[in-house]
mmCIF file of C-alpha atoms and ligand atoms in Angstrom:
data_model
loop_
_atom_site.group_PDB
_atom_site.id
_atom_site.type_symbol
_atom_site.label_atom_id
_atom_site.label_comp_id
_atom_site.label_asym_id
_atom_site.label_seq_id
_atom_site.Cartn_x
_atom_site.Cartn_y
_atom_site.Cartn_z
ATOM 1 C CA MET A 17 -22.539 2.456 -31.996
ATOM 2 C CA LYS A 18 -19.107 0.926 -32.365
ATOM 3 C CA ASN A 19 -19.122 0.735 -36.122
ATOM 4 C CA GLN A 20 -20.330 3.993 -37.623
ATOM 5 C CA ILE A 21 -19.523 2.854 -41.166
ATOM 6 C CA LYS A 22 -22.650 2.574 -43.270
ATOM 7 C CA PRO A 23 -23.132 -1.105 -44.167
ATOM 8 C CA ASN A 24 -24.132 -1.981 -47.700
ATOM 9 C CA ILE A 25 -26.062 -4.856 -49.194
ATOM 10 C CA THR A 26 -23.216 -6.242 -51.285
ATOM 11 C CA ASP A 27 -20.428 -6.278 -48.673
ATOM 12 C CA ASN A 28 -22.197 -6.565 -45.311
ATOM 13 C CA SER A 29 -24.615 -8.975 -43.711
ATOM 14 C CA ILE A 30 -28.337 -8.236 -43.618
ATOM 15 C CA THR A 31 -28.106 -8.343 -39.813
ATOM 16 C CA GLU A 32 -25.605 -5.464 -39.885
ATOM 17 C CA ILE A 33 -28.011 -3.576 -42.118
ATOM 18 C CA ARG A 34 -30.886 -4.242 -39.676
ATOM 19 C CA HIS A 35 -28.777 -2.934 -36.791
ATOM 20 C CA TYR A 36 -27.865 0.171 -38.802
ATOM 21 C CA LEU A 37 -31.570 0.850 -39.518
ATOM 22 C CA HIS A 38 -32.308 0.305 -35.820
ATOM 23 C CA HIS A 39 -29.631 2.805 -34.866
ATOM 24 C CA TYR A 40 -31.224 5.569 -36.969
ATOM 25 C CA PRO A 41 -35.020 5.315 -36.525
ATOM 26 C CA GLU A 42 -37.404 7.948 -37.886
ATOM 27 C CA LEU A 43 -41.023 8.713 -37.003
ATOM 28 C CA SER A 44 -44.034 8.177 -39.279
ATOM 29 C CA GLY A 45 -43.976 10.422 -42.336
ATOM 30 C CA GLN A 46 -40.436 11.625 -41.617
ATOM 31 C CA GLU A 47 -38.517 8.601 -42.873
ATOM 32 C CA TYR A 48 -36.262 10.627 -45.210
ATOM 33 C CA GLN A 49 -32.845 9.242 -44.211
ATOM 34 C CA THR A 50 -34.198 5.703 -44.004
ATOM 35 C CA ALA A 51 -35.709 5.975 -47.502
ATOM 36 C CA GLU A 52 -32.469 7.426 -48.873
ATOM 37 C CA TYR A 53 -30.465 4.573 -47.383
ATOM 38 C CA ILE A 54 -32.901 1.979 -48.790
ATOM 39 C CA ILE A 55 -32.632 3.555 -52.259
ATOM 40 C CA GLU A 56 -28.811 3.408 -52.075
ATOM 41 C CA GLN A 57 -28.956 -0.308 -51.269
ATOM 42 C CA LEU A 58 -31.531 -1.109 -53.955
ATOM 43 C CA LYS A 59 -29.514 0.691 -56.642
ATOM 44 C CA MET A 60 -26.664 -1.763 -56.059
ATOM 45 C CA LEU A 61 -28.975 -4.592 -57.147
ATOM 46 C CA SER A 62 -29.583 -3.115 -60.638
ATOM 47 C CA PRO A 63 -33.372 -3.464 -60.580
ATOM 48 C CA THR A 64 -35.619 -2.550 -63.513
ATOM 49 C CA GLU A 65 -36.926 0.559 -61.772
ATOM 50 C CA ILE A 66 -36.938 2.359 -58.432
ATOM 51 C CA TYR A 67 -39.780 4.716 -57.573
ATOM 52 C CA HIS A 68 -39.449 7.093 -54.639
ATOM 53 C CA GLY A 69 -41.430 9.855 -52.991
ATOM 54 C CA ILE A 70 -44.513 7.620 -52.957
ATOM 55 C CA ALA A 71 -46.923 9.066 -50.381
ATOM 56 C CA GLY A 72 -44.031 11.207 -49.112
ATOM 57 C CA THR A 73 -41.103 8.949 -48.324
ATOM 58 C CA GLY A 74 -42.240 5.601 -49.793
ATOM 59 C CA VAL A 75 -39.873 3.612 -52.005
ATOM 60 C CA ALA A 76 -40.717 0.791 -54.431
ATOM 61 C CA VAL A 77 -38.292 -1.324 -56.390
ATOM 62 C CA VAL A 78 -39.408 -3.275 -59.457
ATOM 63 C CA PHE A 79 -37.876 -6.380 -61.021
ATOM 64 C CA ASP A 80 -39.680 -6.841 -64.318
ATOM 65 C CA SER A 81 -39.161 -9.790 -66.671
ATOM 66 C CA GLY A 82 -40.591 -7.816 -69.565
ATOM 67 C CA GLN A 83 -42.802 -10.852 -70.239
ATOM 68 C CA ALA A 84 -46.488 -11.259 -69.546
ATOM 69 C CA GLY A 85 -47.352 -12.920 -66.244
ATOM 70 C CA LYS A 86 -48.468 -12.347 -62.719
ATOM 71 C CA SER A 87 -47.304 -9.377 -60.676
ATOM 72 C CA LEU A 88 -46.561 -9.642 -56.963
ATOM 73 C CA LEU A 89 -45.943 -6.999 -54.322
ATOM 74 C CA PHE A 90 -44.219 -7.524 -50.965
ATOM 75 C CA ARG A 91 -44.561 -4.770 -48.392
ATOM 76 C CA CYS A 92 -42.581 -3.577 -45.392
ATOM 77 C CA GLU A 93 -42.737 -0.383 -43.320
ATOM 78 C CA LEU A 94 -40.206 2.433 -42.886
ATOM 79 C CA ASP A 95 -41.366 4.042 -39.647
ATOM 80 C CA ALA A 96 -40.344 3.849 -35.997
ATOM 81 C CA LEU A 97 -42.136 4.913 -32.797
ATOM 82 C CA PRO A 98 -41.935 7.726 -30.240
ATOM 83 C CA ILE A 99 -40.759 5.280 -27.559
ATOM 84 C CA GLN A 100 -37.573 5.341 -25.467
ATOM 85 C CA GLU A 101 -36.182 1.826 -25.805
ATOM 86 C CA ASN A 102 -34.667 0.086 -22.859
ATOM 87 C CA HIS A 103 -31.807 -2.212 -23.778
ATOM 88 C CA ASP A 104 -28.062 -1.833 -24.130
ATOM 89 C CA GLU A 105 -27.305 -3.512 -27.436
ATOM 90 C CA ASN A 106 -24.558 -1.623 -29.258
ATOM 91 C CA TYR A 107 -26.981 -0.827 -32.086
ATOM 92 C CA ARG A 108 -29.557 0.869 -29.805
ATOM 93 C CA SER A 109 -31.281 3.988 -31.109
ATOM 94 C CA HIS A 110 -29.101 7.021 -31.704
ATOM 95 C CA TYR A 111 -32.061 9.303 -30.956
ATOM 96 C CA GLN A 112 -33.628 10.027 -27.578
ATOM 97 C CA GLY A 113 -37.258 8.885 -27.393
ATOM 98 C CA ILE A 114 -37.450 7.297 -30.873
ATOM 99 C CA SER A 115 -36.939 3.625 -31.599
ATOM 100 C CA HIS A 116 -37.914 0.732 -33.846
ATOM 101 C CA GLN A 117 -40.006 -0.926 -31.131
ATOM 102 C CA CYS A 118 -42.387 -2.484 -33.664
ATOM 103 C CA GLY A 119 -39.598 -4.275 -35.530
ATOM 104 C CA HIS A 120 -40.085 -2.431 -38.827
ATOM 105 C CA ASP A 121 -36.274 -2.379 -39.079
ATOM 106 C CA GLY A 122 -36.486 -6.190 -39.137
ATOM 107 C CA HIS A 123 -39.252 -6.133 -41.755
ATOM 108 C CA MET A 124 -37.135 -3.819 -43.951
ATOM 109 C CA ALA A 125 -34.169 -6.183 -43.548
ATOM 110 C CA ILE A 126 -36.390 -9.104 -44.632
ATOM 111 C CA ILE A 127 -37.491 -7.259 -47.785
ATOM 112 C CA LEU A 128 -33.925 -6.099 -48.550
ATOM 113 C CA SER A 129 -32.750 -9.688 -48.194
ATOM 114 C CA LEU A 130 -35.600 -10.743 -50.511
ATOM 115 C CA ALA A 131 -34.511 -8.059 -52.999
ATOM 116 C CA LYS A 132 -31.004 -9.511 -53.006
ATOM 117 C CA ARG A 133 -32.324 -13.015 -53.677
ATOM 118 C CA ILE A 134 -34.615 -11.790 -56.448
ATOM 119 C CA ALA A 135 -31.741 -9.851 -58.028
ATOM 120 C CA GLU A 136 -29.859 -13.154 -58.193
ATOM 121 C CA HIS A 137 -32.908 -15.059 -59.506
ATOM 122 C CA ARG A 138 -34.771 -12.565 -61.666
ATOM 123 C CA PRO A 139 -38.344 -13.251 -62.753
ATOM 124 C CA LYS A 140 -38.741 -15.137 -66.033
ATOM 125 C CA ARG A 141 -42.289 -13.849 -66.448
ATOM 126 C CA GLY A 142 -44.392 -11.199 -64.784
ATOM 127 C CA ARG A 143 -42.854 -8.788 -62.301
ATOM 128 C CA VAL A 144 -42.281 -8.256 -58.615
ATOM 129 C CA VAL A 145 -42.488 -5.042 -56.615
ATOM 130 C CA LEU A 146 -40.979 -4.530 -53.164
ATOM 131 C CA LEU A 147 -42.613 -1.663 -51.324
ATOM 132 C CA PHE A 148 -41.080 0.231 -48.394
ATOM 133 C CA GLN A 149 -44.132 2.050 -47.098
ATOM 134 C CA PRO A 150 -44.137 5.130 -44.861
ATOM 135 C CA ALA A 151 -46.274 5.869 -41.796
ATOM 136 C CA GLU A 152 -47.779 2.499 -40.897
ATOM 137 C CA GLU A 153 -47.996 3.345 -37.209
ATOM 138 C CA THR A 154 -50.423 6.221 -37.760
ATOM 139 C CA GLY A 155 -52.580 4.244 -40.196
ATOM 140 C CA VAL A 156 -52.188 6.739 -43.022
ATOM 141 C CA GLY A 157 -49.275 5.256 -45.016
ATOM 142 C CA ALA A 158 -50.843 2.431 -47.019
ATOM 143 C CA ARG A 159 -53.923 4.461 -47.893
ATOM 144 C CA ALA A 160 -51.698 7.345 -49.038
ATOM 145 C CA VAL A 161 -49.671 4.915 -51.189
ATOM 146 C CA VAL A 162 -52.868 3.704 -52.873
ATOM 147 C CA ALA A 163 -53.992 7.320 -53.404
ATOM 148 C CA ASP A 164 -50.597 8.380 -54.846
ATOM 149 C CA SER A 165 -50.401 8.863 -58.626
ATOM 150 C CA GLN A 166 -47.371 6.523 -58.686
ATOM 151 C CA PHE A 167 -49.465 3.634 -57.347
ATOM 152 C CA ALA A 168 -50.646 2.845 -60.896
ATOM 153 C CA LYS A 169 -47.015 1.962 -61.733
ATOM 154 C CA ILE A 170 -46.585 -0.453 -58.832
ATOM 155 C CA ARG A 171 -50.089 -1.897 -58.633
ATOM 156 C CA CYS A 172 -49.879 -5.707 -58.617
ATOM 157 C CA ASP A 173 -52.221 -8.688 -58.864
ATOM 158 C CA GLU A 174 -51.375 -9.874 -55.371
ATOM 159 C CA CYS A 175 -49.682 -8.339 -52.350
ATOM 160 C CA PHE A 176 -48.074 -9.896 -49.282
ATOM 161 C CA ALA A 177 -46.796 -8.725 -45.918
ATOM 162 C CA LEU A 178 -45.846 -10.057 -42.514
ATOM 163 C CA HIS A 179 -45.638 -8.669 -39.009
ATOM 164 C CA ASN A 180 -43.443 -10.120 -36.305
ATOM 165 C CA LEU A 181 -45.378 -11.094 -33.190
ATOM 166 C CA PRO A 182 -43.884 -11.855 -29.781
ATOM 167 C CA ASP A 183 -45.412 -14.550 -27.564
ATOM 168 C CA TYR A 184 -45.613 -17.055 -30.426
ATOM 169 C CA PRO A 185 -42.902 -19.644 -31.105
ATOM 170 C CA LEU A 186 -40.017 -18.218 -33.128
ATOM 171 C CA GLY A 187 -40.623 -18.570 -36.848
ATOM 172 C CA ASN A 188 -44.209 -19.828 -36.615
ATOM 173 C CA VAL A 189 -46.487 -18.559 -39.372
ATOM 174 C CA ILE A 190 -49.827 -17.504 -37.902
ATOM 175 C CA ILE A 191 -52.476 -16.980 -40.527
ATOM 176 C CA ARG A 192 -56.178 -17.165 -41.421
ATOM 177 C CA ASP A 193 -58.568 -16.584 -44.332
ATOM 178 C CA GLY A 194 -60.837 -13.550 -44.302
ATOM 179 C CA VAL A 195 -60.427 -10.801 -41.726
ATOM 180 C CA PHE A 196 -56.907 -10.955 -40.299
ATOM 181 C CA ASN A 197 -56.720 -7.639 -38.416
ATOM 182 C CA CYS A 198 -59.580 -5.612 -37.033
ATOM 183 C CA ALA A 199 -60.685 -2.224 -38.250
ATOM 184 C CA SER A 200 -60.037 0.530 -35.721
ATOM 185 C CA ARG A 201 -60.238 4.278 -35.444
ATOM 186 C CA GLY A 202 -59.640 6.934 -32.845
ATOM 187 C CA MET A 203 -62.502 9.232 -31.883
ATOM 188 C CA ALA A 204 -61.831 12.511 -30.071
ATOM 189 C CA VAL A 205 -64.924 14.358 -28.812
ATOM 190 C CA TYR A 206 -64.571 17.992 -27.759
ATOM 191 C CA LEU A 207 -67.423 19.534 -25.752
ATOM 192 C CA SER A 208 -67.551 23.172 -24.905
ATOM 193 C CA GLY A 209 -69.897 25.251 -22.755
ATOM 194 C CA ARG A 210 -69.279 28.270 -20.498
ATOM 195 C CA THR A 211 -67.378 28.583 -17.228
ATOM 196 C CA ALA A 212 -69.080 29.824 -14.061
ATOM 197 C CA HIS A 213 -68.196 30.557 -10.446
ATOM 198 C CA ALA A 214 -68.196 27.212 -8.642
ATOM 199 C CA ALA A 215 -70.729 28.720 -6.181
ATOM 200 C CA HIS A 216 -73.104 29.414 -9.091
ATOM 201 C CA PRO A 217 -72.629 26.635 -11.610
ATOM 202 C CA GLU A 218 -76.195 27.163 -12.837
ATOM 203 C CA THR A 219 -75.056 30.385 -14.531
ATOM 204 C CA GLY A 220 -72.605 28.467 -16.736
ATOM 205 C CA ILE A 221 -72.861 25.544 -19.144
ATOM 206 C CA SER A 222 -70.954 22.521 -17.875
ATOM 207 C CA PRO A 223 -70.104 19.431 -19.958
ATOM 208 C CA GLN A 224 -70.181 17.283 -16.774
ATOM 209 C CA LEU A 225 -73.381 15.301 -17.410
ATOM 210 C CA ALA A 226 -72.768 14.868 -21.132
ATOM 211 C CA LEU A 227 -69.280 13.551 -20.327
ATOM 212 C CA ALA A 228 -70.648 11.185 -17.676
ATOM 213 C CA THR A 229 -73.231 9.826 -20.143
ATOM 214 C CA LEU A 230 -70.579 9.339 -22.826
ATOM 215 C CA LEU A 231 -68.300 7.468 -20.432
ATOM 216 C CA GLN A 232 -71.144 5.092 -19.583
ATOM 217 C CA SER A 233 -72.512 4.817 -23.113
ATOM 218 C CA PHE A 234 -69.170 4.042 -24.739
ATOM 219 C CA ASN A 235 -69.263 0.946 -22.603
ATOM 220 C CA ASP A 236 -72.777 -0.020 -23.753
ATOM 221 C CA ILE A 237 -72.968 1.013 -27.427
ATOM 222 C CA PRO A 238 -70.983 -1.962 -28.798
ATOM 223 C CA LYS A 239 -73.486 -4.350 -27.153
ATOM 224 C CA ASN A 240 -76.299 -2.708 -29.106
ATOM 225 C CA ILE A 241 -74.647 -3.047 -32.512
ATOM 226 C CA SER A 242 -76.276 -6.040 -34.130
ATOM 227 C CA ALA A 243 -73.239 -7.393 -36.026
ATOM 228 C CA ASP A 244 -72.255 -10.863 -34.879
ATOM 229 C CA GLU A 245 -68.587 -10.114 -34.394
ATOM 230 C CA LEU A 246 -66.115 -8.445 -32.053
ATOM 231 C CA LYS A 247 -66.888 -4.772 -31.522
ATOM 232 C CA MET A 248 -65.482 -2.677 -28.715
ATOM 233 C CA ILE A 249 -64.794 0.859 -27.564
ATOM 234 C CA THR A 250 -61.814 1.555 -25.334
ATOM 235 C CA VAL A 251 -61.790 4.937 -23.620
ATOM 236 C CA VAL A 252 -58.166 6.067 -23.697
ATOM 237 C CA HIS A 253 -58.345 9.606 -22.310
ATOM 238 C CA CYS A 254 -60.721 12.077 -20.729
ATOM 239 C CA ASP A 255 -60.325 15.544 -19.386
ATOM 240 C CA MET A 256 -62.648 18.301 -18.059
ATOM 241 C CA GLY A 257 -62.222 21.855 -16.764
ATOM 242 C CA GLU A 258 -59.242 23.274 -14.904
ATOM 243 C CA LYS A 259 -57.690 22.237 -11.597
ATOM 244 C CA ALA A 260 -59.321 25.219 -9.834
ATOM 245 C CA PHE A 261 -61.908 24.825 -7.046
ATOM 246 C CA GLY A 262 -63.421 28.217 -7.793
ATOM 247 C CA THR A 263 -64.483 27.492 -11.375
ATOM 248 C CA ALA A 264 -67.150 25.247 -12.864
ATOM 249 C CA PRO A 265 -65.883 23.815 -16.169
ATOM 250 C CA ALA A 266 -66.624 24.824 -19.735
ATOM 251 C CA ASP A 267 -64.600 22.303 -21.748
ATOM 252 C CA ALA A 268 -64.235 18.554 -21.846
ATOM 253 C CA CYS A 269 -62.538 16.062 -24.107
ATOM 254 C CA ILE A 270 -63.004 12.336 -24.341
ATOM 255 C CA MET A 271 -60.954 10.070 -26.579
ATOM 256 C CA ALA A 272 -61.776 6.479 -27.400
ATOM 257 C CA THR A 273 -60.626 3.765 -29.792
ATOM 258 C CA LEU A 274 -63.354 1.973 -31.735
ATOM 259 C CA ARG A 275 -62.602 -1.546 -32.932
ATOM 260 C CA THR A 276 -64.577 -4.039 -35.048
ATOM 261 C CA GLU A 277 -63.897 -7.055 -37.248
ATOM 262 C CA THR A 278 -65.477 -5.561 -40.362
ATOM 263 C CA ASP A 279 -65.628 -2.133 -41.948
ATOM 264 C CA GLY A 280 -69.450 -2.437 -42.014
ATOM 265 C CA ALA A 281 -69.719 -2.819 -38.238
ATOM 266 C CA MET A 282 -67.243 0.053 -37.827
ATOM 267 C CA GLN A 283 -69.562 2.275 -39.825
ATOM 268 C CA GLN A 284 -72.458 1.339 -37.516
ATOM 269 C CA LEU A 285 -70.346 2.087 -34.443
ATOM 270 C CA VAL A 286 -69.215 5.442 -35.861
ATOM 271 C CA THR A 287 -72.806 6.436 -36.638
ATOM 272 C CA ALA A 288 -74.088 5.396 -33.198
ATOM 273 C CA CYS A 289 -71.333 7.316 -31.389
ATOM 274 C CA SER A 290 -71.690 10.432 -33.555
ATOM 275 C CA GLU A 291 -75.478 10.541 -33.114
ATOM 276 C CA LEU A 292 -75.166 10.213 -29.349
ATOM 277 C CA VAL A 293 -72.659 13.072 -29.133
ATOM 278 C CA GLU A 294 -74.926 15.267 -31.247
ATOM 279 C CA GLN A 295 -77.956 14.455 -29.102
ATOM 280 C CA LEU A 296 -76.122 15.062 -25.795
ATOM 281 C CA ALA A 297 -74.655 18.344 -27.004
ATOM 282 C CA LYS A 298 -78.115 19.539 -27.945
ATOM 283 C CA GLN A 299 -79.641 18.364 -24.651
ATOM 284 C CA HIS A 300 -76.960 20.121 -22.563
ATOM 285 C CA ARG A 301 -76.600 23.233 -24.791
ATOM 286 C CA LEU A 302 -72.960 22.467 -25.584
ATOM 287 C CA ASN A 303 -70.924 23.106 -28.690
ATOM 288 C CA TYR A 304 -69.066 20.078 -29.923
ATOM 289 C CA HIS A 305 -66.824 18.704 -32.584
ATOM 290 C CA ILE A 306 -65.531 15.239 -33.312
ATOM 291 C CA GLU A 307 -62.139 14.380 -34.781
ATOM 292 C CA TRP A 308 -61.301 11.003 -36.283
ATOM 293 C CA GLU A 309 -57.695 9.844 -36.320
ATOM 294 C CA ASP A 310 -55.629 6.684 -36.833
ATOM 295 C CA ILE A 311 -58.208 5.165 -39.180
ATOM 296 C CA PHE A 312 -57.411 1.559 -40.062
ATOM 297 C CA ASP A 313 -59.608 -0.553 -42.355
ATOM 298 C CA ALA A 314 -60.010 -4.216 -41.548
ATOM 299 C CA SER A 315 -57.218 -6.192 -43.195
ATOM 300 C CA VAL A 316 -58.803 -9.036 -45.154
ATOM 301 C CA ASN A 317 -56.821 -12.041 -46.398
ATOM 302 C CA ASP A 318 -57.572 -13.599 -49.768
ATOM 303 C CA LYS A 319 -58.002 -17.389 -49.661
ATOM 304 C CA ASP A 320 -55.629 -18.171 -52.565
ATOM 305 C CA CYS A 321 -52.938 -15.828 -51.236
ATOM 306 C CA VAL A 322 -53.230 -17.490 -47.812
ATOM 307 C CA GLU A 323 -52.708 -20.869 -49.446
ATOM 308 C CA GLN A 324 -49.614 -19.600 -51.228
ATOM 309 C CA ILE A 325 -48.131 -18.473 -47.903
ATOM 310 C CA ILE A 326 -48.995 -21.792 -46.242
ATOM 311 C CA ARG A 327 -47.386 -23.733 -49.107
ATOM 312 C CA ALA A 328 -44.273 -21.562 -48.915
ATOM 313 C CA ALA A 329 -44.024 -21.939 -45.123
ATOM 314 C CA LYS A 330 -44.314 -25.718 -45.400
ATOM 315 C CA THR A 331 -41.492 -25.740 -47.975
ATOM 316 C CA THR A 332 -39.217 -23.695 -45.713
ATOM 317 C CA GLY A 333 -40.104 -25.848 -42.691
ATOM 318 C CA ASN A 334 -41.869 -23.125 -40.694
ATOM 319 C CA THR A 335 -44.769 -24.303 -38.539
ATOM 320 C CA VAL A 336 -48.145 -22.963 -39.668
ATOM 321 C CA GLN A 337 -50.653 -22.035 -36.973
ATOM 322 C CA TYR A 338 -54.152 -21.438 -38.305
ATOM 323 C CA ARG A 339 -56.140 -18.888 -36.287
ATOM 324 C CA ASP A 340 -59.900 -19.061 -35.646
ATOM 325 C CA LYS A 341 -60.368 -15.390 -34.918
ATOM 326 C CA PRO A 342 -58.898 -12.173 -36.327
ATOM 327 C CA PHE A 343 -56.246 -10.346 -34.342
ATOM 328 C CA ARG A 344 -57.622 -7.343 -32.470
ATOM 329 C CA TRP A 345 -54.728 -5.103 -33.470
ATOM 330 C CA SER A 346 -54.919 -3.152 -36.694
ATOM 331 C CA GLU A 347 -52.660 -2.979 -39.709
ATOM 332 C CA ASP A 348 -52.912 -0.537 -42.556
ATOM 333 C CA PHE A 349 -51.994 -3.324 -45.007
ATOM 334 C CA GLY A 350 -55.794 -3.659 -45.381
ATOM 335 C CA ALA A 351 -55.707 -0.568 -47.612
ATOM 336 C CA LEU A 352 -53.256 -2.292 -49.989
ATOM 337 C CA SER A 353 -54.836 -5.740 -50.003
ATOM 338 C CA GLY A 354 -58.237 -4.060 -50.361
ATOM 339 C CA ALA A 355 -57.034 -2.266 -53.496
ATOM 340 C CA THR A 356 -56.058 -5.577 -55.138
ATOM 341 C CA ARG A 357 -55.946 -8.808 -53.184
ATOM 342 C CA GLY A 358 -53.425 -10.233 -50.822
ATOM 343 C CA ALA A 359 -52.603 -11.766 -47.480
ATOM 344 C CA MET A 360 -50.477 -11.072 -44.487
ATOM 345 C CA PHE A 361 -49.306 -13.316 -41.706
ATOM 346 C CA ALA A 362 -48.000 -12.871 -38.188
ATOM 347 C CA PHE A 363 -44.493 -14.200 -37.702
ATOM 348 C CA GLY A 364 -43.737 -15.685 -34.286
ATOM 349 C CA ALA A 365 -41.002 -13.640 -32.561
ATOM 350 C CA GLY A 366 -40.475 -16.071 -29.684
ATOM 351 C CA GLU A 367 -42.417 -17.073 -26.591
ATOM 352 C CA ASN A 368 -42.128 -15.094 -23.357
ATOM 353 C CA GLN A 369 -40.827 -12.055 -25.202
ATOM 354 C CA PRO A 370 -41.822 -8.441 -24.503
ATOM 355 C CA GLN A 371 -44.614 -7.255 -26.794
ATOM 356 C CA ILE A 372 -44.073 -4.878 -29.693
ATOM 357 C CA HIS A 373 -44.183 -1.233 -28.548
ATOM 358 C CA ASN A 374 -42.832 -2.270 -25.121
ATOM 359 C CA PRO A 375 -39.583 -0.438 -24.261
ATOM 360 C CA ASP A 376 -37.694 -3.731 -23.808
ATOM 361 C CA TYR A 377 -38.962 -5.366 -27.040
ATOM 362 C CA ARG A 378 -36.255 -6.659 -29.380
ATOM 363 C CA PHE A 379 -36.593 -7.929 -32.937
ATOM 364 C CA PRO A 380 -35.040 -11.411 -33.244
ATOM 365 C CA ASP A 381 -32.452 -11.383 -36.051
ATOM 366 C CA GLU A 382 -33.137 -15.072 -36.802
ATOM 367 C CA LEU A 383 -36.405 -13.978 -38.423
ATOM 368 C CA ILE A 384 -34.649 -12.050 -41.206
ATOM 369 C CA GLY A 385 -33.432 -15.104 -43.096
ATOM 370 C CA GLN A 386 -36.593 -17.106 -42.409
ATOM 371 C CA GLY A 387 -38.971 -14.311 -43.472
ATOM 372 C CA SER A 388 -37.021 -13.654 -46.628
ATOM 373 C CA GLU A 389 -37.039 -17.390 -47.457
ATOM 374 C CA ILE A 390 -40.808 -17.684 -47.040
ATOM 375 C CA PHE A 391 -41.434 -14.676 -49.277
ATOM 376 C CA PHE A 392 -38.888 -15.991 -51.787
ATOM 377 C CA GLU A 393 -40.834 -19.282 -51.913
ATOM 378 C CA VAL A 394 -44.072 -17.377 -52.582
ATOM 379 C CA TYR A 395 -42.213 -15.566 -55.366
ATOM 380 C CA ARG A 396 -40.760 -18.807 -56.788
ATOM 381 C CA GLN A 397 -44.149 -20.536 -56.854
ATOM 382 C CA LEU A 398 -45.696 -17.778 -58.894
ATOM 383 C CA ILE A 399 -43.092 -16.365 -61.219
HETATM 384 ZN ZN1 ZN B 15 -45.674 -2.633 -36.804
HETATM 385 ZN ZN1 ZN B 16 -46.479 -0.799 -34.303
#
């Protein structure tokens, strides 16, 4: 990076700050330097309070009028991804194999810009909280924030968030009532039997048939769940035995991502899959265990909060696109909006752009000002 000087919120542009954050990305749960930098910037704005160490590295800044009134929370995410980015901007990642390929650096810049505006136009009633949440990518951050003892201090009546989304016109606000993002969770099934000489497989216990049945059944189970909504299982990995012609296998692993529109249907899918694994293990005399990871609740938008976003977007001149169906991707914001009420929207990052998590994805800097304006309008309408 040409300019190694640390930009600050009073003297430098928000774009410079975004590029600085992009240059120093950190993985989920390890966002220590990022959080420290955010705290330094927020201190310059003389807020009412700054809380840190929320769910590990989380930071929340509070602007409180001291008067009764509504409380609002705006959320962004601190974490980057284990992806090697592929572009030659001068602010590209300083670290090999880690980059902000989901645009969370852009989301942080939006919320920092919002903080600056709020500091200049402090609430006359109620209070506003800006949350910089850790570990969104692994699905644990928002839930950990809600479970943290400090959450009581930042709990608000309504919470808001956005996520940039390539392939939609730049600055479009894509939104819907009800389920906005699907629930999803990762299932890892480990089967274990006993190896045998490949000439005498009958003397061992092979996971072969159980694995074959699971591969087929993961395709069929969603069709048998009665819920009238999207439900799917995507097998992402499978593995059995060793690469040795002389040995019949003992161990197998299959990993799949379960996805549904509602948490209720997810529970049905989880039960159906777990029961099948148990039954197959018994039938084939295998030991087994199941691990669940990356658990995301469905993210459900509140009708009134959606209307507030739509009103704000119309005021700022951003086109609103109303969606019929939820997005398939997951967002852990559901844990926050589920704890109170709230809404999130997808923010068009430009048509014909590489998708988030692609190595050549780039966050468009034009969204910083626009995103901060929309949130500021939501804030102005309510406080
Ligand atoms: Zn993201
Ligand atoms: Zn992401």
